[in-house]
Amino acid sequence: MSATTSDATAATPSSAPSAGRKDLRRSLRDAERRAEQLHSGRSGYWFILPFAVVFLVFLVWPIIYGIWMSLTDRTLIGTSPGFVGLANFIEAFGDAQVWQTLWQTVLFTLGSTIPLILVAMVMALLVFTGLPGQWLWRFAFFASFLLPVAVVTQIWAWMYQPDLGLFNTWLGALGIDPVGWLTDPNWAMIAIIAATVWWTVGFNFLLYLAALQAIPEHLYEAAAIDGAGAWRRLFSITIPQLGRTTWLVLALQLLASLKVFDQIYLLTAGGPNGSTRSILLYIYDTGFVNYRLGYASAISYIFFALIVILSLTRFFGGRKEA
């Protein structure tokens, strides 16, 4: 009896490591098999298949179809478009309306991008300095960005109303003649830019506020020890530390402003006298009002090429800075 117990006791320690080694070898074989499957790439295709289908159907195919359509005289009511080669592109380069609307788009981009950077930065600095009621300021500065464009344009159309609008009421109180904010060609673009800045500045405000909170506190402590005042810390520490965020906001804002359409369409529809018509609105009018889908596609691809060039310039500029 004692001999049997002794044999079992002696066998137990030697069998446990043996079972552990078998489990370890099995795990290693499974890992090697999974690694071989991953390296072979067969299983990876199934993971990217849903995205690839959506990418091909909703991005690649529309681009290819649009290029083909720009080489034809396809209309909205026609059934058998004819191939015209580069005729649509040649016509677009000689179309004065294309260059006029492109110039007005550039004016809108410059007029909106600069205040959207400066105002957002000032708003973020005011909140970052510790104003009382932080949640109220953050909500007030960001809330307008959550509104749909139809609501924003309705609010500003009421304030721009020539007889009972808020701005002309203020001008009347100061003894100044009323302004046709949306009917005067000299003021219409400025009015649209003001509405756009109020509507979208909240997004840039959040980006700047996040960047301010990421600045290391020891920089300010070291500057304070050296006797730097508030303005010196602002211009020597805060603004330089916001440089990368400013480049990001600039790139995003340029791309967004170049694609302006909604607020112009709803506030002025491109008027008065075409003074606020953007390039996208001209493309829309050409394709869906004048029914020339082929020509509208050609203008779209010319504008698309300009945006790609701008994006590549920003991309390679950013790589040099990095």
mmCIF file of C-alpha atoms in Angstrom:
data_model
loop_
_atom_site.group_PDB
_atom_site.id
_atom_site.type_symbol
_atom_site.label_atom_id
_atom_site.label_comp_id
_atom_site.label_asym_id
_atom_site.label_seq_id
_atom_site.Cartn_x
_atom_site.Cartn_y
_atom_site.Cartn_z
ATOM 1 C CA MET A 1 0.000 0.000 0.000
ATOM 2 C CA SER A 2 2.704 2.430 0.961
ATOM 3 C CA ALA A 3 4.717 1.482 -2.124
ATOM 4 C CA THR A 4 1.721 2.224 -4.449
ATOM 5 C CA THR A 5 1.124 5.639 -2.882
ATOM 6 C CA SER A 6 4.780 6.447 -3.208
ATOM 7 C CA ASP A 7 4.735 5.534 -6.946
ATOM 8 C CA ALA A 8 1.674 7.729 -7.611
ATOM 9 C CA THR A 9 3.225 10.631 -5.708
ATOM 10 C CA ALA A 10 6.376 10.252 -7.725
ATOM 11 C CA ALA A 11 4.492 10.079 -11.074
ATOM 12 C CA THR A 12 2.320 13.202 -10.525
ATOM 13 C CA PRO A 13 5.073 15.886 -10.694
ATOM 14 C CA SER A 14 6.529 14.355 -13.888
ATOM 15 C CA SER A 15 3.115 14.080 -15.734
ATOM 16 C CA ALA A 16 2.047 17.705 -15.025
ATOM 17 C CA PRO A 17 5.006 19.345 -16.850
ATOM 18 C CA SER A 18 4.504 16.867 -19.710
ATOM 19 C CA ALA A 19 0.858 17.953 -20.145
ATOM 20 C CA GLY A 20 1.900 21.590 -19.955
ATOM 21 C CA ARG A 21 4.480 21.074 -22.688
ATOM 22 C CA LYS A 22 1.843 19.438 -24.898
ATOM 23 C CA ASP A 23 -0.549 22.388 -24.399
ATOM 24 C CA LEU A 24 2.269 24.794 -25.152
ATOM 25 C CA ARG A 25 3.202 22.950 -28.374
ATOM 26 C CA ARG A 26 -0.477 22.880 -29.418
ATOM 27 C CA SER A 27 -0.795 26.625 -28.775
ATOM 28 C CA LEU A 28 2.359 27.299 -30.776
ATOM 29 C CA ARG A 29 1.073 25.221 -33.705
ATOM 30 C CA ASP A 30 -2.261 27.097 -33.633
ATOM 31 C CA ALA A 31 -0.448 30.418 -33.563
ATOM 32 C CA GLU A 32 1.788 29.379 -36.455
ATOM 33 C CA ARG A 33 -1.246 28.247 -38.444
ATOM 34 C CA ARG A 34 -3.058 31.555 -37.833
ATOM 35 C CA ALA A 35 0.097 33.475 -38.746
ATOM 36 C CA GLU A 36 0.417 31.514 -41.992
ATOM 37 C CA GLN A 37 -3.214 32.280 -42.822
ATOM 38 C CA LEU A 38 -2.698 35.967 -42.141
ATOM 39 C CA HIS A 39 0.531 36.082 -44.169
ATOM 40 C CA SER A 40 -1.146 34.299 -47.036
ATOM 41 C CA GLY A 41 -3.675 37.221 -47.110
ATOM 42 C CA ARG A 42 -6.694 35.073 -47.819
ATOM 43 C CA SER A 43 -8.493 35.835 -44.551
ATOM 44 C CA GLY A 44 -7.682 39.553 -44.731
ATOM 45 C CA TYR A 45 -9.691 39.967 -47.918
ATOM 46 C CA TRP A 46 -12.899 39.078 -46.111
ATOM 47 C CA PHE A 47 -12.319 41.839 -43.564
ATOM 48 C CA ILE A 48 -11.849 44.543 -46.198
ATOM 49 C CA LEU A 49 -14.533 43.250 -48.562
ATOM 50 C CA PRO A 50 -17.463 45.326 -47.118
ATOM 51 C CA PHE A 51 -15.425 48.528 -47.239
ATOM 52 C CA ALA A 52 -14.096 47.714 -50.705
ATOM 53 C CA VAL A 53 -17.628 47.197 -52.059
ATOM 54 C CA VAL A 54 -18.867 50.498 -50.612
ATOM 55 C CA PHE A 55 -15.699 52.276 -51.791
ATOM 56 C CA LEU A 56 -16.040 50.987 -55.344
ATOM 57 C CA VAL A 57 -19.800 51.585 -55.644
ATOM 58 C CA PHE A 58 -20.050 55.009 -54.024
ATOM 59 C CA LEU A 59 -16.664 56.591 -54.829
ATOM 60 C CA VAL A 60 -14.710 54.919 -57.619
ATOM 61 C CA TRP A 61 -17.646 54.222 -59.940
ATOM 62 C CA PRO A 62 -19.140 57.775 -59.654
ATOM 63 C CA ILE A 63 -15.696 59.236 -60.439
ATOM 64 C CA ILE A 64 -15.295 57.036 -63.524
ATOM 65 C CA TYR A 65 -18.873 57.683 -64.644
ATOM 66 C CA GLY A 66 -18.429 61.440 -64.137
ATOM 67 C CA ILE A 67 -15.258 61.469 -66.259
ATOM 68 C CA TRP A 68 -17.077 59.636 -69.036
ATOM 69 C CA MET A 69 -20.040 62.022 -68.769
ATOM 70 C CA SER A 70 -17.728 65.066 -69.012
ATOM 71 C CA LEU A 71 -16.595 63.762 -72.423
ATOM 72 C CA THR A 72 -20.148 63.634 -73.760
ATOM 73 C CA ASP A 73 -22.978 66.064 -74.488
ATOM 74 C CA ARG A 74 -25.292 64.298 -72.084
ATOM 75 C CA THR A 75 -28.295 66.308 -70.934
ATOM 76 C CA LEU A 76 -30.797 65.762 -68.161
ATOM 77 C CA ILE A 77 -33.562 64.956 -70.634
ATOM 78 C CA GLY A 78 -31.483 63.200 -73.325
ATOM 79 C CA THR A 79 -31.311 59.438 -73.668
ATOM 80 C CA SER A 80 -28.378 58.862 -76.047
ATOM 81 C CA PRO A 81 -25.433 61.202 -75.346
ATOM 82 C CA GLY A 82 -22.783 61.635 -78.005
ATOM 83 C CA PHE A 83 -19.027 61.601 -77.435
ATOM 84 C CA VAL A 84 -17.544 65.123 -77.771
ATOM 85 C CA GLY A 85 -14.017 64.524 -76.461
ATOM 86 C CA LEU A 86 -12.482 67.527 -74.675
ATOM 87 C CA ALA A 87 -14.983 70.027 -76.093
ATOM 88 C CA ASN A 88 -16.644 70.561 -72.703
ATOM 89 C CA PHE A 89 -13.296 71.293 -71.038
ATOM 90 C CA ILE A 90 -12.288 73.701 -73.812
ATOM 91 C CA GLU A 91 -15.610 75.505 -73.475
ATOM 92 C CA ALA A 92 -15.227 75.674 -69.686
ATOM 93 C CA PHE A 93 -11.782 77.297 -69.885
ATOM 94 C CA GLY A 94 -13.279 79.970 -72.159
ATOM 95 C CA ASP A 95 -16.464 80.475 -70.121
ATOM 96 C CA ALA A 96 -16.372 83.836 -68.315
ATOM 97 C CA GLN A 97 -19.004 82.633 -65.827
ATOM 98 C CA VAL A 98 -16.680 79.853 -64.682
ATOM 99 C CA TRP A 99 -13.894 82.275 -63.817
ATOM 100 C CA GLN A 100 -16.250 84.835 -62.294
ATOM 101 C CA THR A 101 -17.897 82.299 -59.995
ATOM 102 C CA LEU A 102 -14.501 80.787 -59.165
ATOM 103 C CA TRP A 103 -13.221 84.252 -58.189
ATOM 104 C CA GLN A 104 -16.289 84.824 -56.009
ATOM 105 C CA THR A 105 -15.654 81.460 -54.373
ATOM 106 C CA VAL A 106 -12.068 82.519 -53.639
ATOM 107 C CA LEU A 107 -13.327 85.826 -52.172
ATOM 108 C CA PHE A 108 -15.728 83.942 -49.920
ATOM 109 C CA THR A 109 -12.922 81.564 -48.876
ATOM 110 C CA LEU A 110 -10.536 84.372 -47.985
ATOM 111 C CA GLY A 111 -13.248 86.433 -46.313
ATOM 112 C CA SER A 112 -14.463 83.567 -44.132
ATOM 113 C CA THR A 113 -11.249 81.669 -43.373
ATOM 114 C CA ILE A 114 -9.348 84.533 -41.737
ATOM 115 C CA PRO A 115 -12.069 85.494 -39.199
ATOM 116 C CA LEU A 116 -12.882 81.829 -38.574
ATOM 117 C CA ILE A 117 -9.277 81.329 -37.410
ATOM 118 C CA LEU A 118 -8.845 84.561 -35.457
ATOM 119 C CA VAL A 119 -12.277 84.609 -33.793
ATOM 120 C CA ALA A 120 -12.049 80.930 -32.827
ATOM 121 C CA MET A 121 -8.589 81.453 -31.313
ATOM 122 C CA VAL A 122 -9.731 84.490 -29.297
ATOM 123 C CA MET A 123 -12.813 82.640 -28.047
ATOM 124 C CA ALA A 124 -10.696 79.659 -26.955
ATOM 125 C CA LEU A 125 -8.197 81.934 -25.185
ATOM 126 C CA LEU A 126 -11.005 83.698 -23.319
ATOM 127 C CA VAL A 127 -12.418 80.383 -22.100
ATOM 128 C CA PHE A 128 -8.952 79.001 -21.306
ATOM 129 C CA THR A 129 -8.122 81.968 -19.086
ATOM 130 C CA GLY A 130 -10.821 80.817 -16.662
ATOM 131 C CA LEU A 131 -13.898 82.963 -17.220
ATOM 132 C CA PRO A 132 -16.660 82.298 -14.680
ATOM 133 C CA GLY A 133 -19.381 79.969 -15.965
ATOM 134 C CA GLN A 134 -17.140 77.794 -18.157
ATOM 135 C CA TRP A 135 -19.906 75.423 -19.275
ATOM 136 C CA LEU A 136 -22.092 78.356 -20.364
ATOM 137 C CA TRP A 137 -19.355 79.895 -22.535
ATOM 138 C CA ARG A 138 -18.433 76.573 -24.105
ATOM 139 C CA PHE A 139 -22.063 75.808 -24.876
ATOM 140 C CA ALA A 140 -22.740 79.310 -26.224
ATOM 141 C CA PHE A 141 -19.697 79.264 -28.512
ATOM 142 C CA PHE A 142 -20.352 75.753 -29.859
ATOM 143 C CA ALA A 143 -24.178 75.616 -29.977
ATOM 144 C CA SER A 144 -24.544 77.384 -33.326
ATOM 145 C CA PHE A 145 -22.450 74.688 -35.021
ATOM 146 C CA LEU A 146 -25.109 72.114 -34.138
ATOM 147 C CA LEU A 147 -27.848 73.936 -36.046
ATOM 148 C CA PRO A 148 -28.845 72.756 -39.525
ATOM 149 C CA VAL A 149 -28.150 75.149 -42.367
ATOM 150 C CA ALA A 150 -31.861 75.747 -43.031
ATOM 151 C CA VAL A 151 -32.350 77.061 -39.479
ATOM 152 C CA VAL A 152 -29.219 79.214 -39.652
ATOM 153 C CA THR A 153 -30.208 80.856 -42.924
ATOM 154 C CA GLN A 154 -33.763 81.471 -41.677
ATOM 155 C CA ILE A 155 -32.469 83.218 -38.544
ATOM 156 C CA TRP A 156 -30.063 85.420 -40.507
ATOM 157 C CA ALA A 157 -32.637 86.151 -43.213
ATOM 158 C CA TRP A 158 -34.893 87.586 -40.506
ATOM 159 C CA MET A 159 -32.051 89.687 -39.059
ATOM 160 C CA TYR A 160 -31.146 90.916 -42.575
ATOM 161 C CA GLN A 161 -34.768 91.787 -43.348
ATOM 162 C CA PRO A 162 -34.668 95.347 -44.838
ATOM 163 C CA ASP A 163 -37.654 96.853 -42.948
ATOM 164 C CA LEU A 164 -37.927 95.020 -39.629
ATOM 165 C CA GLY A 165 -34.555 93.260 -39.415
ATOM 166 C CA LEU A 166 -32.348 93.547 -36.345
ATOM 167 C CA PHE A 167 -29.358 95.133 -38.093
ATOM 168 C CA ASN A 168 -31.303 97.841 -39.898
ATOM 169 C CA THR A 169 -33.121 98.616 -36.649
ATOM 170 C CA TRP A 170 -29.756 99.226 -35.000
ATOM 171 C CA LEU A 171 -28.599 101.356 -37.929
ATOM 172 C CA GLY A 172 -31.844 103.361 -37.731
ATOM 173 C CA ALA A 173 -31.227 104.005 -34.014
ATOM 174 C CA LEU A 174 -27.833 105.442 -34.976
ATOM 175 C CA GLY A 175 -29.351 107.612 -37.713
ATOM 176 C CA ILE A 176 -27.855 105.539 -40.556
ATOM 177 C CA ASP A 177 -29.854 104.626 -43.656
ATOM 178 C CA PRO A 178 -30.935 100.971 -43.920
ATOM 179 C CA VAL A 179 -28.786 98.558 -45.926
ATOM 180 C CA GLY A 180 -30.019 95.952 -48.352
ATOM 181 C CA TRP A 181 -27.955 93.175 -46.804
ATOM 182 C CA LEU A 182 -29.101 90.497 -49.222
ATOM 183 C CA THR A 183 -30.203 92.712 -52.113
ATOM 184 C CA ASP A 184 -27.213 95.059 -52.489
ATOM 185 C CA PRO A 185 -24.337 93.482 -54.521
ATOM 186 C CA ASN A 186 -21.829 95.354 -52.352
ATOM 187 C CA TRP A 187 -23.140 93.835 -49.107
ATOM 188 C CA ALA A 188 -24.562 90.439 -50.056
ATOM 189 C CA MET A 189 -21.277 88.485 -49.914
ATOM 190 C CA ILE A 190 -20.297 90.169 -46.633
ATOM 191 C CA ALA A 191 -23.675 89.229 -45.162
ATOM 192 C CA ILE A 192 -23.212 85.579 -46.175
ATOM 193 C CA ILE A 193 -19.681 85.521 -44.741
ATOM 194 C CA ALA A 194 -20.949 86.917 -41.401
ATOM 195 C CA ALA A 195 -23.639 84.236 -41.195
ATOM 196 C CA THR A 196 -21.111 81.526 -42.058
ATOM 197 C CA VAL A 197 -18.633 82.689 -39.402
ATOM 198 C CA TRP A 198 -21.347 82.690 -36.723
ATOM 199 C CA TRP A 199 -22.511 79.244 -37.797
ATOM 200 C CA THR A 200 -19.203 77.348 -38.047
ATOM 201 C CA VAL A 201 -16.794 79.080 -35.659
ATOM 202 C CA GLY A 202 -17.722 76.673 -32.845
ATOM 203 C CA PHE A 203 -15.877 73.735 -34.444
ATOM 204 C CA ASN A 204 -12.611 75.664 -34.724
ATOM 205 C CA PHE A 205 -13.141 76.925 -31.170
ATOM 206 C CA LEU A 206 -13.160 73.329 -29.901
ATOM 207 C CA LEU A 207 -9.955 72.483 -31.791
ATOM 208 C CA TYR A 208 -8.153 75.486 -30.316
ATOM 209 C CA LEU A 209 -9.477 74.801 -26.813
ATOM 210 C CA ALA A 210 -8.209 71.214 -26.958
ATOM 211 C CA ALA A 211 -4.810 72.447 -28.188
ATOM 212 C CA LEU A 212 -4.589 74.977 -25.350
ATOM 213 C CA GLN A 213 -5.304 72.292 -22.755
ATOM 214 C CA ALA A 214 -2.464 70.169 -24.190
ATOM 215 C CA ILE A 215 0.229 72.824 -23.705
ATOM 216 C CA PRO A 216 2.602 71.623 -20.921
ATOM 217 C CA GLU A 217 2.089 73.600 -17.734
ATOM 218 C CA HIS A 218 5.812 73.632 -16.915
ATOM 219 C CA LEU A 219 6.397 76.034 -19.828
ATOM 220 C CA TYR A 220 4.245 78.660 -18.137
ATOM 221 C CA GLU A 221 5.845 77.942 -14.743
ATOM 222 C CA ALA A 222 9.350 78.401 -16.169
ATOM 223 C CA ALA A 223 8.304 81.616 -17.914
ATOM 224 C CA ALA A 224 6.738 82.940 -14.711
ATOM 225 C CA ILE A 225 9.960 82.214 -12.797
ATOM 226 C CA ASP A 226 11.870 84.179 -15.464
ATOM 227 C CA GLY A 227 9.508 87.098 -14.915
ATOM 228 C CA ALA A 228 7.529 86.859 -18.178
ATOM 229 C CA GLY A 229 4.226 88.705 -18.070
ATOM 230 C CA ALA A 230 0.871 87.527 -19.442
ATOM 231 C CA TRP A 231 1.346 89.073 -22.902
ATOM 232 C CA ARG A 232 4.892 87.720 -23.192
ATOM 233 C CA ARG A 233 3.653 84.220 -22.297
ATOM 234 C CA LEU A 234 0.866 84.595 -24.849
ATOM 235 C CA PHE A 235 3.126 85.536 -27.767
ATOM 236 C CA SER A 236 6.171 83.428 -26.781
ATOM 237 C CA ILE A 237 4.474 80.232 -25.582
ATOM 238 C CA THR A 238 0.764 79.994 -26.322
ATOM 239 C CA ILE A 239 0.571 81.150 -29.937
ATOM 240 C CA PRO A 240 3.689 79.211 -31.077
ATOM 241 C CA GLN A 241 2.312 76.068 -29.409
ATOM 242 C CA LEU A 242 -0.915 76.552 -31.411
ATOM 243 C CA GLY A 243 0.953 76.555 -34.714
ATOM 244 C CA ARG A 244 0.146 72.990 -35.773
ATOM 245 C CA THR A 245 -3.509 73.430 -34.812
ATOM 246 C CA THR A 246 -3.655 76.643 -36.829
ATOM 247 C CA TRP A 247 -2.331 74.824 -39.908
ATOM 248 C CA LEU A 248 -4.930 72.100 -39.409
ATOM 249 C CA VAL A 249 -7.759 74.620 -39.025
ATOM 250 C CA LEU A 250 -6.497 76.527 -42.074
ATOM 251 C CA ALA A 251 -6.470 73.405 -44.260
ATOM 252 C CA LEU A 252 -9.907 72.253 -43.119
ATOM 253 C CA GLN A 253 -11.373 75.717 -43.490
ATOM 254 C CA LEU A 254 -9.992 76.270 -46.988
ATOM 255 C CA LEU A 255 -11.448 72.994 -48.207
ATOM 256 C CA ALA A 256 -14.812 73.657 -46.529
ATOM 257 C CA SER A 257 -15.098 77.239 -47.807
ATOM 258 C CA LEU A 258 -14.203 76.305 -51.380
ATOM 259 C CA LYS A 259 -17.194 73.942 -51.339
ATOM 260 C CA VAL A 260 -19.687 76.581 -50.153
ATOM 261 C CA PHE A 261 -23.177 76.030 -51.522
ATOM 262 C CA ASP A 262 -25.982 75.628 -48.951
ATOM 263 C CA GLN A 263 -26.085 79.018 -47.249
ATOM 264 C CA ILE A 264 -25.657 80.902 -50.541
ATOM 265 C CA TYR A 265 -28.407 78.902 -52.220
ATOM 266 C CA LEU A 266 -30.826 79.460 -49.345
ATOM 267 C CA LEU A 267 -30.040 83.137 -48.637
ATOM 268 C CA THR A 268 -29.551 84.677 -52.087
ATOM 269 C CA ALA A 269 -29.611 81.830 -54.659
ATOM 270 C CA GLY A 270 -26.506 83.454 -56.147
ATOM 271 C CA GLY A 271 -27.967 86.957 -56.417
ATOM 272 C CA PRO A 272 -28.221 89.843 -56.595
ATOM 273 C CA ASN A 273 -27.014 89.942 -60.209
ATOM 274 C CA GLY A 274 -24.874 86.862 -59.617
ATOM 275 C CA SER A 275 -22.675 88.678 -57.069
ATOM 276 C CA THR A 276 -22.757 85.737 -54.620
ATOM 277 C CA ARG A 277 -22.846 82.839 -57.052
ATOM 278 C CA SER A 278 -20.173 80.282 -56.136
ATOM 279 C CA ILE A 279 -18.613 77.779 -58.539
ATOM 280 C CA LEU A 280 -20.676 74.924 -57.081
ATOM 281 C CA LEU A 281 -23.876 76.904 -57.525
ATOM 282 C CA TYR A 282 -22.925 77.559 -61.147
ATOM 283 C CA ILE A 283 -22.298 73.833 -61.644
ATOM 284 C CA TYR A 284 -25.721 73.095 -60.122
ATOM 285 C CA ASP A 285 -27.438 75.643 -62.373
ATOM 286 C CA THR A 286 -25.631 74.294 -65.436
ATOM 287 C CA GLY A 287 -26.534 70.676 -64.743
ATOM 288 C CA PHE A 288 -29.998 70.831 -63.166
ATOM 289 C CA VAL A 289 -31.431 74.136 -64.414
ATOM 290 C CA ASN A 290 -29.940 74.259 -67.918
ATOM 291 C CA TYR A 291 -29.889 70.415 -68.167
ATOM 292 C CA ARG A 292 -26.256 70.253 -69.460
ATOM 293 C CA LEU A 293 -24.918 67.398 -67.361
ATOM 294 C CA GLY A 294 -21.858 66.763 -69.542
ATOM 295 C CA TYR A 295 -20.694 70.370 -69.388
ATOM 296 C CA ALA A 296 -21.422 70.560 -65.635
ATOM 297 C CA SER A 297 -19.288 67.439 -65.129
ATOM 298 C CA ALA A 298 -16.379 69.031 -67.001
ATOM 299 C CA ILE A 299 -16.526 72.146 -64.775
ATOM 300 C CA SER A 300 -16.712 69.879 -61.721
ATOM 301 C CA TYR A 301 -13.509 68.077 -62.670
ATOM 302 C CA ILE A 302 -11.664 71.329 -63.328
ATOM 303 C CA PHE A 303 -12.683 72.505 -59.849
ATOM 304 C CA PHE A 304 -11.800 69.101 -58.415
ATOM 305 C CA ALA A 305 -8.306 69.351 -59.913
ATOM 306 C CA LEU A 306 -7.801 72.753 -58.252
ATOM 307 C CA ILE A 307 -8.796 71.339 -54.858
ATOM 308 C CA VAL A 308 -6.447 68.351 -55.310
ATOM 309 C CA ILE A 309 -3.569 70.698 -56.158
ATOM 310 C CA LEU A 310 -4.340 72.775 -53.055
ATOM 311 C CA SER A 311 -4.504 69.643 -50.884
ATOM 312 C CA LEU A 312 -1.208 68.295 -52.246
ATOM 313 C CA THR A 313 0.450 71.658 -51.623
ATOM 314 C CA ARG A 314 -0.708 71.569 -48.008
ATOM 315 C CA PHE A 315 0.318 67.882 -47.683
ATOM 316 C CA PHE A 316 3.880 68.346 -48.925
ATOM 317 C CA GLY A 317 4.164 71.599 -46.968
ATOM 318 C CA GLY A 318 3.173 69.752 -43.811
ATOM 319 C CA ARG A 319 5.754 67.013 -44.475
ATOM 320 C CA LYS A 320 8.520 69.601 -44.772
ATOM 321 C CA GLU A 321 7.446 71.177 -41.468
ATOM 322 C CA ALA A 322 7.438 67.740 -39.791
#
